[in-house]
PDB file of C-alpha atoms in Angstrom:
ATOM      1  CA  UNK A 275      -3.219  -0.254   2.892  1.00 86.00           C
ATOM      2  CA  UNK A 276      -4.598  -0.097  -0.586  1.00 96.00           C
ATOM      3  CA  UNK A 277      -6.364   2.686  -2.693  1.00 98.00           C
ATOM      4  CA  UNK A 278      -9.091   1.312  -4.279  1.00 98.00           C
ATOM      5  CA  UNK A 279     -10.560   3.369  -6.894  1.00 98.00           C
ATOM      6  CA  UNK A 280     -14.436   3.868  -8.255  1.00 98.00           C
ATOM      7  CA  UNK A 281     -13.816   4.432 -12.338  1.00 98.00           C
ATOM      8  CA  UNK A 282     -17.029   6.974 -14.061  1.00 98.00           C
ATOM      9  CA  UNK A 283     -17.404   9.162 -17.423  1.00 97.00           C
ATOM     10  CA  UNK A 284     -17.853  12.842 -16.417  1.00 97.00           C
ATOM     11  CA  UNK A 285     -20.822  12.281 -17.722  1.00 96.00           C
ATOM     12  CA  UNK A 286     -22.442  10.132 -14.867  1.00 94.00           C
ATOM     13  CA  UNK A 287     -22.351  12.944 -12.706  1.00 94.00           C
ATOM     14  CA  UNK A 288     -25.741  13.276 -12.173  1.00 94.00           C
ATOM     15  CA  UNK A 289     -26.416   9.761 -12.223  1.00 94.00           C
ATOM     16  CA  UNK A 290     -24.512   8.836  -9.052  1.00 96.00           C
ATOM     17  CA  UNK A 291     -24.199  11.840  -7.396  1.00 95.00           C
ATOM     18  CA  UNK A 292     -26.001  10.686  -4.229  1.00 94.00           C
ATOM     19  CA  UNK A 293     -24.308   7.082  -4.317  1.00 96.00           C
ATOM     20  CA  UNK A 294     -20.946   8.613  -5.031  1.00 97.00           C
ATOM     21  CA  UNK A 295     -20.992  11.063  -1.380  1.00 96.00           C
ATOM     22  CA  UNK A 296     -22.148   8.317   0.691  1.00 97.00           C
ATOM     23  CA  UNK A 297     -19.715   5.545  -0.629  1.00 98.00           C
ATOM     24  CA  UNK A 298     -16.991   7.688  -0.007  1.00 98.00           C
ATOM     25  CA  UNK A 299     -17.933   9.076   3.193  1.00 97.00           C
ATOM     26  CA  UNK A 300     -18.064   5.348   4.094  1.00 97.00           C
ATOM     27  CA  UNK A 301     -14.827   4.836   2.816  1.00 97.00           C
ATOM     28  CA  UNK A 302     -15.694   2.148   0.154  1.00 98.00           C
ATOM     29  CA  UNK A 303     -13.433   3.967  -1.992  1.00 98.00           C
ATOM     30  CA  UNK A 304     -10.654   6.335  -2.015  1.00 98.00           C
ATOM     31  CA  UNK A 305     -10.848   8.043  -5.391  1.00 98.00           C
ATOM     32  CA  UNK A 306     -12.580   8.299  -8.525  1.00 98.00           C
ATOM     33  CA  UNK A 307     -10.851   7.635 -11.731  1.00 98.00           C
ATOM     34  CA  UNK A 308     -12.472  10.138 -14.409  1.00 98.00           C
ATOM     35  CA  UNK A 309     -12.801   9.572 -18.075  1.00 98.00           C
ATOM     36  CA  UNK A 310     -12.840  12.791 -19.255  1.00 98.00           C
ATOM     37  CA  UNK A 311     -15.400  12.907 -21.955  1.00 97.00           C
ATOM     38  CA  UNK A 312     -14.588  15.235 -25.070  1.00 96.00           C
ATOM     39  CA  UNK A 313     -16.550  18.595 -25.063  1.00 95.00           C
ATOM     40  CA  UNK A 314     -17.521  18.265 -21.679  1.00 95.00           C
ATOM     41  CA  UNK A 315     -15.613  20.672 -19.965  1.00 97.00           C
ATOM     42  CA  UNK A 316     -19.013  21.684 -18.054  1.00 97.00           C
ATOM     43  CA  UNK A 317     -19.357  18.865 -15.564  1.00 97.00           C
ATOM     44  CA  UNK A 318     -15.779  20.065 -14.281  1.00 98.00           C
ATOM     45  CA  UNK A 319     -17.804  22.004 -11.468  1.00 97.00           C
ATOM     46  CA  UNK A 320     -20.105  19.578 -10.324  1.00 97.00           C
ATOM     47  CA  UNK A 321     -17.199  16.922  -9.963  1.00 98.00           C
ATOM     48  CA  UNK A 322     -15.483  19.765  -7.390  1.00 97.00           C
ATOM     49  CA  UNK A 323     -18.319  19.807  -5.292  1.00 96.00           C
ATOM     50  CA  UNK A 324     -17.277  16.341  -4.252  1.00 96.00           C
ATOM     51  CA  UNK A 325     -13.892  16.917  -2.744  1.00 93.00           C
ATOM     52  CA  UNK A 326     -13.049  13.391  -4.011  1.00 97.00           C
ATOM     53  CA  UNK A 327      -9.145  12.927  -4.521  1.00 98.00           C
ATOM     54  CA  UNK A 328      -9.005  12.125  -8.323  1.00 98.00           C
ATOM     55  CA  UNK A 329      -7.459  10.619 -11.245  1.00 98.00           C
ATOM     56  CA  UNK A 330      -8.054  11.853 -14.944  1.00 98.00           C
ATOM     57  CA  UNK A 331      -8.240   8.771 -18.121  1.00 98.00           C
ATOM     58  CA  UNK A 332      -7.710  10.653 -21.399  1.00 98.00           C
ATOM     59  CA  UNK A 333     -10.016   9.589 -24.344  1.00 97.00           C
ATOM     60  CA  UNK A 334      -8.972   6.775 -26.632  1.00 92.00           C
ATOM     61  CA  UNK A 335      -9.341   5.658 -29.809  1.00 88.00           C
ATOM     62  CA  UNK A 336     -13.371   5.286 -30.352  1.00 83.00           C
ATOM     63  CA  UNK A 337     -13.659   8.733 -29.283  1.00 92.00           C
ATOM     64  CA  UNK A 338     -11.315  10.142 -31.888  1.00 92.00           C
ATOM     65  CA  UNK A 339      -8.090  10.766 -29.663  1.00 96.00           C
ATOM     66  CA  UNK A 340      -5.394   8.123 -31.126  1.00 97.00           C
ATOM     67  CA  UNK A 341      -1.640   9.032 -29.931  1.00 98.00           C
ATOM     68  CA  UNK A 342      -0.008   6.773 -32.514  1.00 97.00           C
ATOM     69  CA  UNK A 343      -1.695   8.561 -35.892  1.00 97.00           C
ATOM     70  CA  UNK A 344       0.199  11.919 -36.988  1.00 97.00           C
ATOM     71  CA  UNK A 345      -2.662  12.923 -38.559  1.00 96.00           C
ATOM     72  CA  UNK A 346      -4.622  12.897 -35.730  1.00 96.00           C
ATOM     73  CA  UNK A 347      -2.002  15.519 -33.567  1.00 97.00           C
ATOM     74  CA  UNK A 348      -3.642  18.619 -34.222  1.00 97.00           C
ATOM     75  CA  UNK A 349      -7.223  17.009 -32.893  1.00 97.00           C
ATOM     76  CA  UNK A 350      -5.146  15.575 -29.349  1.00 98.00           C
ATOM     77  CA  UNK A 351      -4.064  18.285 -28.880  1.00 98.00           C
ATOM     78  CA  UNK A 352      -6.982  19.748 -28.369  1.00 97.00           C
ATOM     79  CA  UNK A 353      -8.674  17.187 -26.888  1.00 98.00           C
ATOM     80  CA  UNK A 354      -5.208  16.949 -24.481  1.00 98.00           C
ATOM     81  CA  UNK A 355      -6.079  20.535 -23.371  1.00 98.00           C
ATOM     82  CA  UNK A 356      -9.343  19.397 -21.981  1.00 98.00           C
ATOM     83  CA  UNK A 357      -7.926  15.997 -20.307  1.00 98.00           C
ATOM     84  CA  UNK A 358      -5.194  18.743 -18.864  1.00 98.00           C
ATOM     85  CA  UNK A 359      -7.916  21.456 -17.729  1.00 98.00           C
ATOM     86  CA  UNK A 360      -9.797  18.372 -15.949  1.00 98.00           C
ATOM     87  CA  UNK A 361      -6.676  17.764 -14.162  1.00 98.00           C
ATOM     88  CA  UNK A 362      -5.608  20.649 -13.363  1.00 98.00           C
ATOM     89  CA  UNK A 363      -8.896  22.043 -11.530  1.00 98.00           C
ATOM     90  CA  UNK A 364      -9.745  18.667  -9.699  1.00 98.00           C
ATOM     91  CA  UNK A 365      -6.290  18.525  -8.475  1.00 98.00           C
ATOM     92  CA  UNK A 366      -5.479  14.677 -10.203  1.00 98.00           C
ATOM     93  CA  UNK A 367      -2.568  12.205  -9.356  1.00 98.00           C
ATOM     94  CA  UNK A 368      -2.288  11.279 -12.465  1.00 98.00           C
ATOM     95  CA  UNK A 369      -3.346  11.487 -16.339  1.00 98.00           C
ATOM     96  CA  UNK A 370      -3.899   7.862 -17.824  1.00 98.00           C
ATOM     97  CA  UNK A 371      -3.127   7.206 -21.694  1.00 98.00           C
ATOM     98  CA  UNK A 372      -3.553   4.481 -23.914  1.00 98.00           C
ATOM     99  CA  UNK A 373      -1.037   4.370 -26.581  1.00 98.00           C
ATOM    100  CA  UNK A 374      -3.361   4.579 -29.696  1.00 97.00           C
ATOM    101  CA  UNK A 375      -4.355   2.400 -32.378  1.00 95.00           C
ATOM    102  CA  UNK A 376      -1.917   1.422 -35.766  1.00 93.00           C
ATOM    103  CA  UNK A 377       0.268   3.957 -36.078  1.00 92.00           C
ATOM    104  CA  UNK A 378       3.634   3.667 -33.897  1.00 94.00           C
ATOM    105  CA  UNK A 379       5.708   3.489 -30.807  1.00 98.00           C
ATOM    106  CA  UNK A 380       7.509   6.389 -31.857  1.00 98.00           C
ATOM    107  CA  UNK A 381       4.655   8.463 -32.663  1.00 98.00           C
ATOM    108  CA  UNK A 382       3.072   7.693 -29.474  1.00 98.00           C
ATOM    109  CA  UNK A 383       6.317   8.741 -27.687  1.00 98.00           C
ATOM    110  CA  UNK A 384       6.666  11.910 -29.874  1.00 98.00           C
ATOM    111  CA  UNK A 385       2.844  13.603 -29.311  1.00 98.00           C
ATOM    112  CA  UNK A 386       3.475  12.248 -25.820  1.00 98.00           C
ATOM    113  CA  UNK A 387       6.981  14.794 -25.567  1.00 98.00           C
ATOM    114  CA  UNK A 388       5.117  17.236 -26.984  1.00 98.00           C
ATOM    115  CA  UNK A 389       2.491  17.280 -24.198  1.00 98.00           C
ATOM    116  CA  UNK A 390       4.914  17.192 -21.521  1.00 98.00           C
ATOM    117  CA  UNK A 391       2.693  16.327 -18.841  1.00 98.00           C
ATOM    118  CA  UNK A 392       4.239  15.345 -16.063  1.00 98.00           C
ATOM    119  CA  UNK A 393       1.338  13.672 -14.396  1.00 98.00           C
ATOM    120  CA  UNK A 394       1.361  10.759 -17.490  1.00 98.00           C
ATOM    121  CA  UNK A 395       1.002   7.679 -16.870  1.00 99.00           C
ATOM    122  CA  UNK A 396       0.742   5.008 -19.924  1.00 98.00           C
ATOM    123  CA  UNK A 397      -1.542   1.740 -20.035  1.00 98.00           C
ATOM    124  CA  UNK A 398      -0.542  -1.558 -21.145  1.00 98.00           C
ATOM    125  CA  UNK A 399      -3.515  -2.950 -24.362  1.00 97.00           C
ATOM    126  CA  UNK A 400      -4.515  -5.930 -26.238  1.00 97.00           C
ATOM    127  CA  UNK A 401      -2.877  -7.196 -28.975  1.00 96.00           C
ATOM    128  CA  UNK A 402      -5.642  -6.743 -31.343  1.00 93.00           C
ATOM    129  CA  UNK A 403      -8.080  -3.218 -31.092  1.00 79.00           C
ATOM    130  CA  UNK A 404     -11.660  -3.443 -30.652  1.00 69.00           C
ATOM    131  CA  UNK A 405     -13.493  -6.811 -31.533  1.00 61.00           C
ATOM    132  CA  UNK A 406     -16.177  -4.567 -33.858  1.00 59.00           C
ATOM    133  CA  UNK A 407     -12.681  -3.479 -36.102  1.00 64.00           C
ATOM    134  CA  UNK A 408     -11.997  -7.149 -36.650  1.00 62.00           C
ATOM    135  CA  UNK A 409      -8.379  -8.612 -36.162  1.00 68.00           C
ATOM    136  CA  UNK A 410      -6.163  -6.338 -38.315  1.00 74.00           C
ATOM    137  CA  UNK A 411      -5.962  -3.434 -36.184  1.00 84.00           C
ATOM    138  CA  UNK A 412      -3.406  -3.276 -33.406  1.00 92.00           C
ATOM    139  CA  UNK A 413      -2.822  -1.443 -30.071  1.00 96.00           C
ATOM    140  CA  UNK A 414       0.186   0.448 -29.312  1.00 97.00           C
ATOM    141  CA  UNK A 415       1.525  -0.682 -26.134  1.00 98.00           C
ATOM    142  CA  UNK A 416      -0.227  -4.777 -26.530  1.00 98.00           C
ATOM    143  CA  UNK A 417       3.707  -5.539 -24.962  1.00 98.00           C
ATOM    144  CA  UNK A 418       6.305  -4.709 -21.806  1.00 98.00           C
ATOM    145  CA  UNK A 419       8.892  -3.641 -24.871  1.00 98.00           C
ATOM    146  CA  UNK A 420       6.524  -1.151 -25.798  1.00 98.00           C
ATOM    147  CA  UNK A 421       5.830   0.069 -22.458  1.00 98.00           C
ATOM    148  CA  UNK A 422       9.047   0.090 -21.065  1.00 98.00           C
ATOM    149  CA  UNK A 423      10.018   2.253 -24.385  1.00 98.00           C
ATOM    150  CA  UNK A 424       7.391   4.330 -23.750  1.00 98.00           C
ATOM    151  CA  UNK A 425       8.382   5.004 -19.860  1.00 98.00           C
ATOM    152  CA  UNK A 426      12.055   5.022 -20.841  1.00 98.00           C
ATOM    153  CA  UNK A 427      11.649   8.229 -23.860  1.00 98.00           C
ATOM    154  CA  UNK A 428       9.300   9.570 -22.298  1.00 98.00           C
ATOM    155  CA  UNK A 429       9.716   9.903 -18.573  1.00 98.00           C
ATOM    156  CA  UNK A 430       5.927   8.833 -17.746  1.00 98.00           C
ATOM    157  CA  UNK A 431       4.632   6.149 -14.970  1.00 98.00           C
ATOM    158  CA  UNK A 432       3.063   2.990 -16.101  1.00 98.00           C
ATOM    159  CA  UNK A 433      -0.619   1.542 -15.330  1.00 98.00           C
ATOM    160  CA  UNK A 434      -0.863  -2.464 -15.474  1.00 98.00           C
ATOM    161  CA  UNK A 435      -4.360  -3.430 -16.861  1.00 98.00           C
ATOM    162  CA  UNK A 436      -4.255  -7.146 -15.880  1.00 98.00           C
ATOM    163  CA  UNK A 437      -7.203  -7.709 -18.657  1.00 98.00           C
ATOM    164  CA  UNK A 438      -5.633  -6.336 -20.837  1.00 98.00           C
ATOM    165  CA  UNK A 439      -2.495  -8.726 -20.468  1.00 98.00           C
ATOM    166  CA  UNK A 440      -4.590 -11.230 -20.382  1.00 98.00           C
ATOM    167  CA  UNK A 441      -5.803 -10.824 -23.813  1.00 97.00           C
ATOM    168  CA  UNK A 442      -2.633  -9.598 -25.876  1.00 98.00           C
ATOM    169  CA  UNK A 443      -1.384 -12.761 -24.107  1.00 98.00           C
ATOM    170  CA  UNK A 444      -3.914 -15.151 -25.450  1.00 98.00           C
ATOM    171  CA  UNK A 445      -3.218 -13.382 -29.226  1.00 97.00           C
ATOM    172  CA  UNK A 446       0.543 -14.320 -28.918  1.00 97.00           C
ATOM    173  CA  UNK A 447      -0.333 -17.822 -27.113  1.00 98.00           C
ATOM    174  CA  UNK A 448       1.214 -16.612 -23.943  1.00 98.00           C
ATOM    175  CA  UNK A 449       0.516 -17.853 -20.275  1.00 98.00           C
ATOM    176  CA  UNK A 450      -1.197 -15.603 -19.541  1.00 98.00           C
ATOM    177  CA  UNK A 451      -0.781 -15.247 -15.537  1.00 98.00           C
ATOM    178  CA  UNK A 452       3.312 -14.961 -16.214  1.00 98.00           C
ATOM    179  CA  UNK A 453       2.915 -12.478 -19.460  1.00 98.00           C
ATOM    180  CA  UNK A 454       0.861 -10.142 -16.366  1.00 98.00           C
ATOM    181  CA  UNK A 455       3.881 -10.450 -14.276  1.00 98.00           C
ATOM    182  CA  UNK A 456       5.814  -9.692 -17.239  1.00 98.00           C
ATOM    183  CA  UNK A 457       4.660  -6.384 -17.073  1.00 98.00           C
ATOM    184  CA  UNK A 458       4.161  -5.954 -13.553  1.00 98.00           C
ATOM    185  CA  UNK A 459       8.585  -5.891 -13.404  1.00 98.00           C
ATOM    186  CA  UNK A 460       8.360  -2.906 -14.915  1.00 98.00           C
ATOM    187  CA  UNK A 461       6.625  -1.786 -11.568  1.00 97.00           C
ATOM    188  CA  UNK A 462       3.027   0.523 -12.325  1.00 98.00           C
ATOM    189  CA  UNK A 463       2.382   3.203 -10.227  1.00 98.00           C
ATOM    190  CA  UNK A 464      -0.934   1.801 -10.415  1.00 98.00           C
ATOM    191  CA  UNK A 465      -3.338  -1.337 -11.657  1.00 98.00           C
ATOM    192  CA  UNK A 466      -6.712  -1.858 -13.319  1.00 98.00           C
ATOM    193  CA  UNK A 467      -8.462  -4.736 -12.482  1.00 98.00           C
ATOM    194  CA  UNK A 468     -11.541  -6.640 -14.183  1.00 98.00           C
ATOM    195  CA  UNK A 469     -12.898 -10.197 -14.248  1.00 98.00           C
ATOM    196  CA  UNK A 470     -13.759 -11.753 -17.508  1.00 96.00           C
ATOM    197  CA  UNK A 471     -15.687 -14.553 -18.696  1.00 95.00           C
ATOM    198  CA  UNK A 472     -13.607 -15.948 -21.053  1.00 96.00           C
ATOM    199  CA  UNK A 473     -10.058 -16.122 -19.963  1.00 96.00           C
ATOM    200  CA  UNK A 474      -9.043 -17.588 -23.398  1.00 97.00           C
ATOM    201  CA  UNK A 475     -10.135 -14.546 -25.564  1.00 96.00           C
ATOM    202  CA  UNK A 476      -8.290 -11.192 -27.111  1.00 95.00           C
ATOM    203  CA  UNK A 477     -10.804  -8.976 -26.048  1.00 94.00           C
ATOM    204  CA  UNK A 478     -11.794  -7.854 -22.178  1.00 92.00           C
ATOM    205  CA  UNK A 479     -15.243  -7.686 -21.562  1.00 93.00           C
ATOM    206  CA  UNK A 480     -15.140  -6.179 -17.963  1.00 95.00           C
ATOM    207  CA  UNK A 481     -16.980  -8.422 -15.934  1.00 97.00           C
ATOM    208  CA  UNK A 482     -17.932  -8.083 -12.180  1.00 98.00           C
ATOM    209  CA  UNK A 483     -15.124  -9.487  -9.653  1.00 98.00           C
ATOM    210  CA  UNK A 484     -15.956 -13.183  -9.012  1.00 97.00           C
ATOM    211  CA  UNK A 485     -18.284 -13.058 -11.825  1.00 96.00           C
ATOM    212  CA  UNK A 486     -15.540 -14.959 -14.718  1.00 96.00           C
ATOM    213  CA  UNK A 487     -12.890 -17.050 -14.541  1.00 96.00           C
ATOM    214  CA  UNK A 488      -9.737 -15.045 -13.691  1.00 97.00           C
ATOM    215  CA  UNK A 489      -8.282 -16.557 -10.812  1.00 98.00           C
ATOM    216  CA  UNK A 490      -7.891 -13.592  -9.047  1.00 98.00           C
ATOM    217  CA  UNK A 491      -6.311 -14.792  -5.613  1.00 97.00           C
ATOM    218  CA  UNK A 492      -2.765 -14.878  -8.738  1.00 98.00           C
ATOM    219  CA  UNK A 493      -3.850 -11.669  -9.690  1.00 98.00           C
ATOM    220  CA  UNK A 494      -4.056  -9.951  -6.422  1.00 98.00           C
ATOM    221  CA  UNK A 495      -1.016 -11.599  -5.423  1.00 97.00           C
ATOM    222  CA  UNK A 496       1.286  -9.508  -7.759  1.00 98.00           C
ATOM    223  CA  UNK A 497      -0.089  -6.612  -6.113  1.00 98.00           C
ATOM    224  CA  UNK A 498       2.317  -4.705  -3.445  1.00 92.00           C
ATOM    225  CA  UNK A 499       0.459  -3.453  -0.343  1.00 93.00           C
ATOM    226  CA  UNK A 500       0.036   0.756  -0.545  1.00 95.00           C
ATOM    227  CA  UNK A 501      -0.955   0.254  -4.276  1.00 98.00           C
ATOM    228  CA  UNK A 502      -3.689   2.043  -5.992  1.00 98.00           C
ATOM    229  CA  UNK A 503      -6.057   0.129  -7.665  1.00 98.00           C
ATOM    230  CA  UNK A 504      -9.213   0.904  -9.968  1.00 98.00           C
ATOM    231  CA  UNK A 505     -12.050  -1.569 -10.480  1.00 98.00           C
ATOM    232  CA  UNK A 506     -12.852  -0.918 -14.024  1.00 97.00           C
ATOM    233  CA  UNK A 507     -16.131  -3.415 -14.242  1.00 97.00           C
ATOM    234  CA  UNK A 508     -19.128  -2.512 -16.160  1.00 96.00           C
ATOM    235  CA  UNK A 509     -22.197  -0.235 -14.552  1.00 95.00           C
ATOM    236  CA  UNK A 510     -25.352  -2.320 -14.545  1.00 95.00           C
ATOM    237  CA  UNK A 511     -27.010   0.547 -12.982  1.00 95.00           C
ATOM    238  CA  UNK A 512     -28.354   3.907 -14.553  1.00 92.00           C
ATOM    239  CA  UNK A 513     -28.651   5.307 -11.001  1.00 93.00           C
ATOM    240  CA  UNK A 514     -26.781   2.848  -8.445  1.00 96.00           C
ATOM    241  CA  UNK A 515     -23.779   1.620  -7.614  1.00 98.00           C
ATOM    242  CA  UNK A 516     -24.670  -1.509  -5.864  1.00 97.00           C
ATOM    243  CA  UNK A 517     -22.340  -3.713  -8.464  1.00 98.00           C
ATOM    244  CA  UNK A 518     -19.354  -1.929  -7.547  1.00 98.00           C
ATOM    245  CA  UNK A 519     -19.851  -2.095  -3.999  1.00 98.00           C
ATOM    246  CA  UNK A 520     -20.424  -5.752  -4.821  1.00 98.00           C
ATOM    247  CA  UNK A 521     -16.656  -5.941  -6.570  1.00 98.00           C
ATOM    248  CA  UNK A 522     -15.014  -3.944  -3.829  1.00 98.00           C
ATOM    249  CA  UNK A 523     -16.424  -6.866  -0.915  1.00 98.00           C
ATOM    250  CA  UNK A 524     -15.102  -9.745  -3.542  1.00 98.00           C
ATOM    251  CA  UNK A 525     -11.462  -7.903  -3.753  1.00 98.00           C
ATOM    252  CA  UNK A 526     -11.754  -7.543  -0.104  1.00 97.00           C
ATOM    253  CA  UNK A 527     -11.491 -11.204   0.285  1.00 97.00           C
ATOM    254  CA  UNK A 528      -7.698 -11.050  -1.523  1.00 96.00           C
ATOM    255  CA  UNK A 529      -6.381  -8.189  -0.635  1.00 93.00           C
TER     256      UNK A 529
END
C-alpha cells in the first residue's frame, strides 16, 4: 500500500479548506506535506483542525533560509524554530530540507548538527539553482555523494525528488532514468514526484502527471510498495483541487 501525499503552503489554508476534508475523508490522500511559510506561525491552528497526519518542508533558498551560507546561520535558526514549532504541534513524520545554495557540504552538515532534529530528512537538487539566477549558482546536494555525506554525518533520512535527478542529470549529461536510480540505492524514506515537459532541461517545472514526457511507468517502477509519496505538481486552482485529484488517478494507473 502506498502513502500518497497532497503538498500546500500554510498559506492555502483557507483556500482549500473545504476540498482538503472531503479528499481525505475519501481517502484520495493520506497526508499533507506542509511548506511552512516564514512568519506564519498563525495558520498552525487552523491546520489542527484537520486531523490530517502531516509532514513539515522547511523554507529554501528564495525565501531566505540557505543551509550551506554561514552567514545566513543566525537567520535559520530562527526560521528552523518555526519549521520545528510546525512540527512539533501537528505531530509531523518528518522535516524536509534542501541543502542550500553555493556555500558547502560541510556547512550544510554543520547548521544541520546544530539543529539536531531528529525528524530530518534531506532532498536530493539540480545541478544548477533557479533558472532566474542564471547558470553559476549551484545546489548543495545536485549528487548521491552529497547526499549520502549528508545522511552519513549527519544521521538524517533521505527524500528522492525524481525531477530533480532528472535535471542535475541532464547538467552533467547523465541518463537520466539510471542517475534516479543512482540515488534511489541510497534508499529514501520517501519520494517526490512531478512530470515535466522537457525531459532534456536543468530546471523542473512541475507539471501535472501524464501531462510531459517523463516516462513514468520507469519512474514508478523504482518505487517499493509501503512507500510514501508526495505529488509536488503545480496548483492551477485558487480554490480547487481538481488537478491533483487528476495526478493521483494518472499515478493510480502505475502504482
Amino acid at each position: 500500500m502506498y502513502h500518497k501525499g497532497l503538498k500546500l503552503h500554510s498559506t492555502n489554508v483557507d483556500n482549500y479548506c473545504v476540498e482538503i476534508k472531503k479528499l481525505y475523508e475519501q481517502r484520495i490522500f493520506d497526508y499533507i506535506e506542509l511548506f511552512a511559510i516564514p512568519n506564519n506561525l498563525e495558520t498552525i491552528e487552523k491546520w489542527k483542525k484537520f486531523d490530517i497526519p502531516y509532514i513539515i518542508h522547511a523554507p529554501y533558498f528564495s525565501y531566505g533560509f540557505n543551509l550551506a551560507d554561514k552567514e545566513k546561520y543566525l537567520q535559520n535558526s530562527k526560521t528552523y524554530k518555526e519549521v520545528k514549532q510546525f512540527a512539533d504541534e501537528l505531530n509531523a513524520k518528518y522535516i524536509i530540507f534542501h541543502g542550500g545554495v553555493d556555500g558547502c557540504v560541510d556547512e550544510t552538515i554543520r547548521q544541520l548538527n546544530l539543529f539536531n532534529e531528529q525528524r530530518a530528512l534531506i532532498e536530493n537538487k539540480p545541478y544548477v539553482a533557479y533558472e532566474y539566477l542564471g547558470e553559476d549558482h549551484f545546489c548543495i546536494g545536485y549528487c548521491p555523494e552529497e547526499i549520502a555525506k549528508i545522511k552519513q554525518e549527519t544521521g538524517c533520512g533521505f527524500v528522492l525528488d525524481f525531477g530533480h535527478a532528472i535535471c542535475s542529470a541532464n547538467s552533467q549529461k547523465k541518463d537520466i532514468y539510471n542517475y534516479c536510480n543512482e540515488f534511489n540505492l541510497l534508499k529514501p524514506e520517501m519520494y517526490h514526484l512531478t512530470d515535466s515537459k522537457d525531459i532534456t532541461s536543468q530546471y523542473d517545472d512541475h507539471s501535472h502527471l501524464g501531462k510531459g514526457s517523463m516516462n513514468l511507468e520507469i519512474i514508478t517502477k523504482m518505487i517499493a510498495d509501503n512507500s510514501i509519496i508526495t505529488i509536488e505538481t503545480k496548483k492551477d486552482y485558487p480554490n480547487s483541487l481538481k488537478d491533483f485529484v487528476e495526478d493521483i488517478v494518472v499515478l493510480n494507473k502505475y502504482i
